Amino acid sequence: MKRHRVQVMKELKDMSLAELWELFPIILRAHNPEYEKWYEEERSNHISLLDGYPVSRISHIGSTAVPGLIAKPIVDILLELESGYDQDGVTARLIGGGWVLMSRGPEEALDLNKGYTPAGFAERVFHLHVRRLGDWGELYFRDYLRAHPETASEYEKLKLSLKEQFEHDRDAYTNAKSQFVRTYTNAAREEFGTRYLREGKS
């Protein structure tokens, strides 16, 4: 299995960015109630996989976490650990559990995925965002869309229009949404205060 994952990663890394975007286009689908089940299964896996590490909170984020909202059929998970966690050890555990490391960023950040193959998307696809415990905007934006259906509807219309323009340019699609996301993340912080500053799981 590990040898297969290595081969898959090699094939994907050998592709140009244009080839990757063609293979993994922006796809938007109606909300699938199964997303929550997928998340819960992965959440349980993380708890077992990272036994002994300082896991503080695991959250389902992104559009698949908002009932009724169209979304890319990719479940986003935010995994938070206490600051100063063993990044190399956590990375090794996650890779051993089937995750593919995409990048290491500042502030103890890791980004991993599961479900990308040389033939396209697998049946289930996940993005895992590993961060130190913090007051992350993704949690606030998710909660704002859940609490304000009219804003979620605006977001849906925006995503549909951008999908038409940037179906094969994921970076441009994400960048074009950024102002909307910032605006309502800020609105959420004003409405909800600092509810995630030191809370537990969500």
mmCIF file with all atom_site columns, N, CA and C in Angstrom, residues 16-59:
data_model
loop_
_atom_site.group_PDB
_atom_site.id
_atom_site.type_symbol
_atom_site.label_atom_id
_atom_site.label_alt_id
_atom_site.label_comp_id
_atom_site.label_asym_id
_atom_site.label_entity_id
_atom_site.label_seq_id
_atom_site.pdbx_PDB_ins_code
_atom_site.Cartn_x
_atom_site.Cartn_y
_atom_site.Cartn_z
_atom_site.occupancy
_atom_site.B_iso_or_equiv
_atom_site.pdbx_formal_charge
_atom_site.auth_seq_id
_atom_site.auth_comp_id
_atom_site.auth_asym_id
_atom_site.auth_atom_id
_atom_site.pdbx_PDB_model_num
ATOM 1   N N  . SER A 1 16 ? 2.324   18.604 -15.173 1.00 0.00 ? 16 SER A N  1
ATOM 2   C CA . SER A 1 16 ? 2.380   20.061 -15.122 1.00 0.00 ? 16 SER A CA 1
ATOM 3   C C  . SER A 1 16 ? 1.160   20.576 -14.369 1.00 0.00 ? 16 SER A C  1
ATOM 4   N N  . LEU A 1 17 ? 1.207   21.852 -13.967 1.00 0.00 ? 17 LEU A N  1
ATOM 5   C CA . LEU A 1 17 ? 0.076   22.438 -13.277 1.00 0.00 ? 17 LEU A CA 1
ATOM 6   C C  . LEU A 1 17 ? -1.168  22.413 -14.159 1.00 0.00 ? 17 LEU A C  1
ATOM 7   N N  . ALA A 1 18 ? -1.005  22.694 -15.430 1.00 0.00 ? 18 ALA A N  1
ATOM 8   C CA . ALA A 1 18 ? -2.139  22.672 -16.359 1.00 0.00 ? 18 ALA A CA 1
ATOM 9   C C  . ALA A 1 18 ? -2.747  21.267 -16.433 1.00 0.00 ? 18 ALA A C  1
ATOM 10  N N  . GLU A 1 19 ? -1.897  20.247 -16.433 1.00 0.00 ? 19 GLU A N  1
ATOM 11  C CA . GLU A 1 19 ? -2.394  18.869 -16.481 1.00 0.00 ? 19 GLU A CA 1
ATOM 12  C C  . GLU A 1 19 ? -3.137  18.512 -15.203 1.00 0.00 ? 19 GLU A C  1
ATOM 13  N N  . LEU A 1 20 ? -2.611  18.974 -14.064 1.00 0.00 ? 20 LEU A N  1
ATOM 14  C CA . LEU A 1 20 ? -3.284  18.692 -12.791 1.00 0.00 ? 20 LEU A CA 1
ATOM 15  C C  . LEU A 1 20 ? -4.646  19.364 -12.726 1.00 0.00 ? 20 LEU A C  1
ATOM 16  N N  . TRP A 1 21 ? -4.719  20.611 -13.165 1.00 0.00 ? 21 TRP A N  1
ATOM 17  C CA . TRP A 1 21 ? -6.008  21.313 -13.132 1.00 0.00 ? 21 TRP A CA 1
ATOM 18  C C  . TRP A 1 21 ? -7.016  20.684 -14.094 1.00 0.00 ? 21 TRP A C  1
ATOM 19  N N  . GLU A 1 22 ? -6.511  20.128 -15.191 1.00 0.00 ? 22 GLU A N  1
ATOM 20  C CA . GLU A 1 22 ? -7.406  19.440 -16.125 1.00 0.00 ? 22 GLU A CA 1
ATOM 21  C C  . GLU A 1 22 ? -7.935  18.151 -15.504 1.00 0.00 ? 22 GLU A C  1
ATOM 22  N N  . LEU A 1 23 ? -7.059  17.459 -14.776 1.00 0.00 ? 23 LEU A N  1
ATOM 23  C CA . LEU A 1 23 ? -7.439  16.188 -14.147 1.00 0.00 ? 23 LEU A CA 1
ATOM 24  C C  . LEU A 1 23 ? -8.336  16.406 -12.939 1.00 0.00 ? 23 LEU A C  1
ATOM 25  N N  . PHE A 1 24 ? -8.104  17.525 -12.222 1.00 0.00 ? 24 PHE A N  1
ATOM 26  C CA . PHE A 1 24 ? -8.867  17.812 -11.010 1.00 0.00 ? 24 PHE A CA 1
ATOM 27  C C  . PHE A 1 24 ? -9.560  19.176 -11.141 1.00 0.00 ? 24 PHE A C  1
ATOM 28  N N  . PRO A 1 25 ? -10.610 19.246 -11.968 1.00 0.00 ? 25 PRO A N  1
ATOM 29  C CA . PRO A 1 25 ? -11.287 20.520 -12.192 1.00 0.00 ? 25 PRO A CA 1
ATOM 30  C C  . PRO A 1 25 ? -12.143 20.921 -10.989 1.00 0.00 ? 25 PRO A C  1
ATOM 31  N N  . ILE A 1 26 ? -12.620 22.157 -11.027 1.00 0.00 ? 26 ILE A N  1
ATOM 32  C CA . ILE A 1 26 ? -13.596 22.600 -10.026 1.00 0.00 ? 26 ILE A CA 1
ATOM 33  C C  . ILE A 1 26 ? -14.923 21.924 -10.338 1.00 0.00 ? 26 ILE A C  1
ATOM 34  N N  . ILE A 1 27 ? -15.405 21.138 -9.400  1.00 0.00 ? 27 ILE A N  1
ATOM 35  C CA . ILE A 1 27 ? -16.700 20.461 -9.520  1.00 0.00 ? 27 ILE A CA 1
ATOM 36  C C  . ILE A 1 27 ? -17.564 20.931 -8.359  1.00 0.00 ? 27 ILE A C  1
ATOM 37  N N  . LEU A 1 28 ? -18.784 21.340 -8.647  1.00 0.00 ? 28 LEU A N  1
ATOM 38  C CA . LEU A 1 28 ? -19.712 21.744 -7.595  1.00 0.00 ? 28 LEU A CA 1
ATOM 39  C C  . LEU A 1 28 ? -20.927 20.830 -7.633  1.00 0.00 ? 28 LEU A C  1
ATOM 40  N N  . ARG A 1 29 ? -21.284 20.325 -6.473  1.00 0.00 ? 29 ARG A N  1
ATOM 41  C CA . ARG A 1 29 ? -22.429 19.411 -6.389  1.00 0.00 ? 29 ARG A CA 1
ATOM 42  C C  . ARG A 1 29 ? -23.342 19.819 -5.245  1.00 0.00 ? 29 ARG A C  1
ATOM 43  N N  . ALA A 1 30 ? -24.593 19.386 -5.335  1.00 0.00 ? 30 ALA A N  1
ATOM 44  C CA . ALA A 1 30 ? -25.546 19.627 -4.250  1.00 0.00 ? 30 ALA A CA 1
ATOM 45  C C  . ALA A 1 30 ? -25.027 18.981 -2.973  1.00 0.00 ? 30 ALA A C  1
ATOM 46  N N  . HIS A 1 31 ? -25.433 19.550 -1.841  1.00 0.00 ? 31 HIS A N  1
ATOM 47  C CA . HIS A 1 31 ? -24.964 19.033 -0.556  1.00 0.00 ? 31 HIS A CA 1
ATOM 48  C C  . HIS A 1 31 ? -25.312 17.553 -0.404  1.00 0.00 ? 31 HIS A C  1
ATOM 49  N N  . ASN A 1 32 ? -24.357 16.793 0.076   1.00 0.00 ? 32 ASN A N  1
ATOM 50  C CA . ASN A 1 32 ? -24.528 15.361 0.318   1.00 0.00 ? 32 ASN A CA 1
ATOM 51  C C  . ASN A 1 32 ? -24.522 15.122 1.825   1.00 0.00 ? 32 ASN A C  1
ATOM 52  N N  . PRO A 1 33 ? -25.631 14.638 2.405   1.00 0.00 ? 33 PRO A N  1
ATOM 53  C CA . PRO A 1 33 ? -25.665 14.380 3.852   1.00 0.00 ? 33 PRO A CA 1
ATOM 54  C C  . PRO A 1 33 ? -24.578 13.417 4.319   1.00 0.00 ? 33 PRO A C  1
ATOM 55  N N  . GLU A 1 34 ? -24.029 12.630 3.394   1.00 0.00 ? 34 GLU A N  1
ATOM 56  C CA . GLU A 1 34 ? -22.968 11.685 3.746   1.00 0.00 ? 34 GLU A CA 1
ATOM 57  C C  . GLU A 1 34 ? -21.668 12.382 4.123   1.00 0.00 ? 34 GLU A C  1
ATOM 58  N N  . TYR A 1 35 ? -21.511 13.651 3.762   1.00 0.00 ? 35 TYR A N  1
ATOM 59  C CA . TYR A 1 35 ? -20.268 14.350 4.087   1.00 0.00 ? 35 TYR A CA 1
ATOM 60  C C  . TYR A 1 35 ? -19.978 14.307 5.589   1.00 0.00 ? 35 TYR A C  1
ATOM 61  N N  . GLU A 1 36 ? -21.017 14.482 6.385   1.00 0.00 ? 36 GLU A N  1
ATOM 62  C CA . GLU A 1 36 ? -20.815 14.483 7.833   1.00 0.00 ? 36 GLU A CA 1
ATOM 63  C C  . GLU A 1 36 ? -20.344 13.110 8.314   1.00 0.00 ? 36 GLU A C  1
ATOM 64  N N  . LYS A 1 37 ? -20.875 12.067 7.715   1.00 0.00 ? 37 LYS A N  1
ATOM 65  C CA . LYS A 1 37 ? -20.445 10.711 8.060   1.00 0.00 ? 37 LYS A CA 1
ATOM 66  C C  . LYS A 1 37 ? -18.987 10.501 7.664   1.00 0.00 ? 37 LYS A C  1
ATOM 67  N N  . TRP A 1 38 ? -18.608 10.973 6.480   1.00 0.00 ? 38 TRP A N  1
ATOM 68  C CA . TRP A 1 38 ? -17.208 10.857 6.051   1.00 0.00 ? 38 TRP A CA 1
ATOM 69  C C  . TRP A 1 38 ? -16.304 11.559 7.052   1.00 0.00 ? 38 TRP A C  1
ATOM 70  N N  . TYR A 1 39 ? -16.715 12.762 7.435   1.00 0.00 ? 39 TYR A N  1
ATOM 71  C CA . TYR A 1 39 ? -15.915 13.525 8.397   1.00 0.00 ? 39 TYR A CA 1
ATOM 72  C C  . TYR A 1 39 ? -15.770 12.768 9.717   1.00 0.00 ? 39 TYR A C  1
ATOM 73  N N  . GLU A 1 40 ? -16.872 12.256 10.244  1.00 0.00 ? 40 GLU A N  1
ATOM 74  C CA . GLU A 1 40 ? -16.822 11.577 11.543  1.00 0.00 ? 40 GLU A CA 1
ATOM 75  C C  . GLU A 1 40 ? -15.922 10.350 11.489  1.00 0.00 ? 40 GLU A C  1
ATOM 76  N N  . GLU A 1 41 ? -15.936 9.628  10.375  1.00 0.00 ? 41 GLU A N  1
ATOM 77  C CA . GLU A 1 41 ? -15.068 8.462  10.244  1.00 0.00 ? 41 GLU A CA 1
ATOM 78  C C  . GLU A 1 41 ? -13.601 8.879  10.260  1.00 0.00 ? 41 GLU A C  1
ATOM 79  N N  . GLU A 1 42 ? -13.281 9.958  9.526   1.00 0.00 ? 42 GLU A N  1
ATOM 80  C CA . GLU A 1 42 ? -11.898 10.430 9.517   1.00 0.00 ? 42 GLU A CA 1
ATOM 81  C C  . GLU A 1 42 ? -11.498 11.000 10.870  1.00 0.00 ? 42 GLU A C  1
ATOM 82  N N  . ARG A 1 43 ? -12.430 11.665 11.520  1.00 0.00 ? 43 ARG A N  1
ATOM 83  C CA . ARG A 1 43 ? -12.147 12.215 12.854  1.00 0.00 ? 43 ARG A CA 1
ATOM 84  C C  . ARG A 1 43 ? -11.748 11.088 13.816  1.00 0.00 ? 43 ARG A C  1
ATOM 85  N N  . SER A 1 44 ? -12.489 9.996  13.794  1.00 0.00 ? 44 SER A N  1
ATOM 86  C CA . SER A 1 44 ? -12.154 8.852  14.640  1.00 0.00 ? 44 SER A CA 1
ATOM 87  C C  . SER A 1 44 ? -10.791 8.279  14.278  1.00 0.00 ? 44 SER A C  1
ATOM 88  N N  . ASN A 1 45 ? -10.505 8.246  12.965  1.00 0.00 ? 45 ASN A N  1
ATOM 89  C CA . ASN A 1 45 ? -9.202  7.744  12.527  1.00 0.00 ? 45 ASN A CA 1
ATOM 90  C C  . ASN A 1 45 ? -8.072  8.619  13.052  1.00 0.00 ? 45 ASN A C  1
ATOM 91  N N  . HIS A 1 46 ? -8.278  9.940  13.030  1.00 0.00 ? 46 HIS A N  1
ATOM 92  C CA . HIS A 1 46 ? -7.228  10.844 13.506  1.00 0.00 ? 46 HIS A CA 1
ATOM 93  C C  . HIS A 1 46 ? -6.966  10.651 14.998  1.00 0.00 ? 46 HIS A C  1
ATOM 94  N N  . ILE A 1 47 ? -8.030  10.478 15.749  1.00 0.00 ? 47 ILE A N  1
ATOM 95  C CA . ILE A 1 47 ? -7.874  10.287 17.189  1.00 0.00 ? 47 ILE A CA 1
ATOM 96  C C  . ILE A 1 47 ? -7.037  9.043  17.476  1.00 0.00 ? 47 ILE A C  1
ATOM 97  N N  . SER A 1 48 ? -7.309  7.971  16.722  1.00 0.00 ? 48 SER A N  1
ATOM 98  C CA . SER A 1 48 ? -6.533  6.739  16.905  1.00 0.00 ? 48 SER A CA 1
ATOM 99  C C  . SER A 1 48 ? -5.113  6.892  16.378  1.00 0.00 ? 48 SER A C  1
ATOM 100 N N  . LEU A 1 49 ? -4.996  7.506  15.199  1.00 0.00 ? 49 LEU A N  1
ATOM 101 C CA . LEU A 1 49 ? -3.704  7.637  14.534  1.00 0.00 ? 49 LEU A CA 1
ATOM 102 C C  . LEU A 1 49 ? -2.740  8.502  15.332  1.00 0.00 ? 49 LEU A C  1
ATOM 103 N N  . LEU A 1 50 ? -3.273  9.535  15.992  1.00 0.00 ? 50 LEU A N  1
ATOM 104 C CA . LEU A 1 50 ? -2.412  10.482 16.705  1.00 0.00 ? 50 LEU A CA 1
ATOM 105 C C  . LEU A 1 50 ? -2.468  10.295 18.216  1.00 0.00 ? 50 LEU A C  1
ATOM 106 N N  . ASP A 1 51 ? -2.767  9.079  18.639  1.00 0.00 ? 51 ASP A N  1
ATOM 107 C CA . ASP A 1 51 ? -2.775  8.777  20.066  1.00 0.00 ? 51 ASP A CA 1
ATOM 108 C C  . ASP A 1 51 ? -1.409  9.122  20.666  1.00 0.00 ? 51 ASP A C  1
ATOM 109 N N  . GLY A 1 52 ? -1.418  9.908  21.737  1.00 0.00 ? 52 GLY A N  1
ATOM 110 C CA . GLY A 1 52 ? -0.172  10.319 22.373  1.00 0.00 ? 52 GLY A CA 1
ATOM 111 C C  . GLY A 1 52 ? 0.286   11.701 21.957  1.00 0.00 ? 52 GLY A C  1
ATOM 112 N N  . TYR A 1 53 ? -0.339  12.263 20.917  1.00 0.00 ? 53 TYR A N  1
ATOM 113 C CA . TYR A 1 53 ? -0.010  13.627 20.481  1.00 0.00 ? 53 TYR A CA 1
ATOM 114 C C  . TYR A 1 53 ? -1.062  14.599 21.033  1.00 0.00 ? 53 TYR A C  1
ATOM 115 N N  . PRO A 1 54 ? -0.692  15.869 21.221  1.00 0.00 ? 54 PRO A N  1
ATOM 116 C CA . PRO A 1 54 ? -1.583  16.824 21.890  1.00 0.00 ? 54 PRO A CA 1
ATOM 117 C C  . PRO A 1 54 ? -2.670  17.385 20.974  1.00 0.00 ? 54 PRO A C  1
ATOM 118 N N  . VAL A 1 55 ? -3.608  16.521 20.534  1.00 0.00 ? 55 VAL A N  1
ATOM 119 C CA . VAL A 1 55 ? -4.711  16.967 19.686  1.00 0.00 ? 55 VAL A CA 1
ATOM 120 C C  . VAL A 1 55 ? -5.682  17.795 20.528  1.00 0.00 ? 55 VAL A C  1
ATOM 121 N N  . SER A 1 56 ? -5.932  19.035 20.107  1.00 0.00 ? 56 SER A N  1
ATOM 122 C CA . SER A 1 56 ? -6.807  19.935 20.866  1.00 0.00 ? 56 SER A CA 1
ATOM 123 C C  . SER A 1 56 ? -8.219  19.993 20.302  1.00 0.00 ? 56 SER A C  1
ATOM 124 N N  . ARG A 1 57 ? -8.330  19.949 18.973  1.00 0.00 ? 57 ARG A N  1
ATOM 125 C CA . ARG A 1 57 ? -9.658  20.101 18.374  1.00 0.00 ? 57 ARG A CA 1
ATOM 126 C C  . ARG A 1 57 ? -9.605  19.583 16.942  1.00 0.00 ? 57 ARG A C  1
ATOM 127 N N  . ILE A 1 58 ? -10.678 18.929 16.525  1.00 0.00 ? 58 ILE A N  1
ATOM 128 C CA . ILE A 1 58 ? -10.837 18.475 15.141  1.00 0.00 ? 58 ILE A CA 1
ATOM 129 C C  . ILE A 1 58 ? -12.187 18.996 14.666  1.00 0.00 ? 58 ILE A C  1
ATOM 130 N N  . SER A 1 59 ? -12.197 19.663 13.520  1.00 0.00 ? 59 SER A N  1
ATOM 131 C CA . SER A 1 59 ? -13.418 20.319 13.044  1.00 0.00 ? 59 SER A CA 1
ATOM 132 C C  . SER A 1 59 ? -13.650 20.053 11.561  1.00 0.00 ? 59 SER A C  1
#
